[in-house]
Amino acid sequence: MTLDTKPGDAAPERSHSAEGGPGSYDTVLVVDFGAQYAQLIARRVREANVYSEIVPHTITAAELAARQPQGIILSGGPKSVHVEGAPAIDPAVYDLGIPILGICYGAQLIAQQLGGEVARTDRGEYGGTDLYATGPQSVLGIVDQRVWMSHSDSIVRAPSGFEVTARTNEAPVAVLEHGRRRIHGVQFHPEVVHTPLGQELLRSFVFEVCRCRPSWNLSLIHISEPTRLRRI
């Protein structure tokens, strides 16, 4: 355990599939903010043998809780958090006790909604970028590495209670984490192949933070479909 997590911290209540029945497999929900990233993130989670679905950013905290996910991933997005009408998430989501990982726009949204600062620095980062671990030890397994960036705004101050566990030359807060609340954000894109250690980060979130079981595979869709049809 790292940051301020404790061995006795409770895991989220087990999620279940409506088609497969209670306890069939755990679910990680990917919140879509309107870019192409959500599909790829969900695919990467499924590649770790954990079921993933995409939901719109307009979903409410109550609706998310009703789905009983083991974790929530806030995807990247095409807009700045400063643009009028920029997509957001119901702030009550952060109080559900469900682990959250924000990626790029999702990380900036976490910082903005929880009291940090996202600035228009005019020093964006695009393409391969060197990431430097700053400590304390990250539950996501953050180490010095090459990552893929695509952002113009930058998080310049993390919200109260968050640890900054990595930076780049242009992004002072490239990774922010709140171990007790299990809320994490990364400015880069772990879902793309240009971030070589990205899948390991997603696996750390899914298994170490969310405590999902690697019990889903594509064949379960074919097994559960007749059951779903019988219920219609």
mmCIF file of C-alpha atoms in Angstrom, residues 15 43 46 50 54-55 58 66 74 78 81 83 93 100-101 144 156 167 169 171 178 186-187 192 196 201 206 215 218:
data_model
loop_
_atom_site.group_PDB
_atom_site.id
_atom_site.type_symbol
_atom_site.label_atom_id
_atom_site.label_comp_id
_atom_site.label_asym_id
_atom_site.label_seq_id
_atom_site.Cartn_x
_atom_site.Cartn_y
_atom_site.Cartn_z
ATOM 1 C CA SER A 15 -20.495 -4.970 -9.375
ATOM 2 C CA ARG A 43 -10.746 -1.806 -24.879
ATOM 3 C CA ARG A 46 -11.176 -5.450 -21.334
ATOM 4 C CA VAL A 50 -12.171 -6.812 -16.723
ATOM 5 C CA ILE A 54 -18.799 3.574 -21.820
ATOM 6 C CA VAL A 55 -21.280 6.021 -20.287
ATOM 7 C CA THR A 58 -24.250 13.555 -18.328
ATOM 8 C CA ALA A 66 -26.797 2.158 -9.285
ATOM 9 C CA LEU A 74 -12.800 9.801 -16.757
ATOM 10 C CA PRO A 78 -11.447 17.596 -27.093
ATOM 11 C CA VAL A 81 -11.958 22.884 -19.036
ATOM 12 C CA VAL A 83 -14.238 26.755 -22.448
ATOM 13 C CA VAL A 93 -19.351 11.290 -8.099
ATOM 14 C CA ILE A 100 -11.641 7.129 -9.997
ATOM 15 C CA LEU A 101 -8.900 7.571 -12.590
ATOM 16 C CA ASP A 144 10.443 7.803 -14.804
ATOM 17 C CA VAL A 156 -0.480 23.843 -11.829
ATOM 18 C CA ARG A 167 5.852 15.975 -13.400
ATOM 19 C CA ASN A 169 9.258 19.836 -17.875
ATOM 20 C CA ALA A 171 3.487 20.133 -16.473
ATOM 21 C CA HIS A 178 -5.415 10.892 -3.210
ATOM 22 C CA VAL A 186 -2.718 11.390 -15.082
ATOM 23 C CA GLN A 187 -2.095 14.148 -17.613
ATOM 24 C CA VAL A 192 -2.045 4.473 -26.358
ATOM 25 C CA PRO A 196 4.992 1.835 -23.302
ATOM 26 C CA LEU A 201 -0.667 1.708 -15.139
ATOM 27 C CA VAL A 206 -7.953 -1.863 -12.113
ATOM 28 C CA SER A 215 -12.761 -12.858 -14.695
ATOM 29 C CA LEU A 218 -15.336 -12.009 -24.780
#
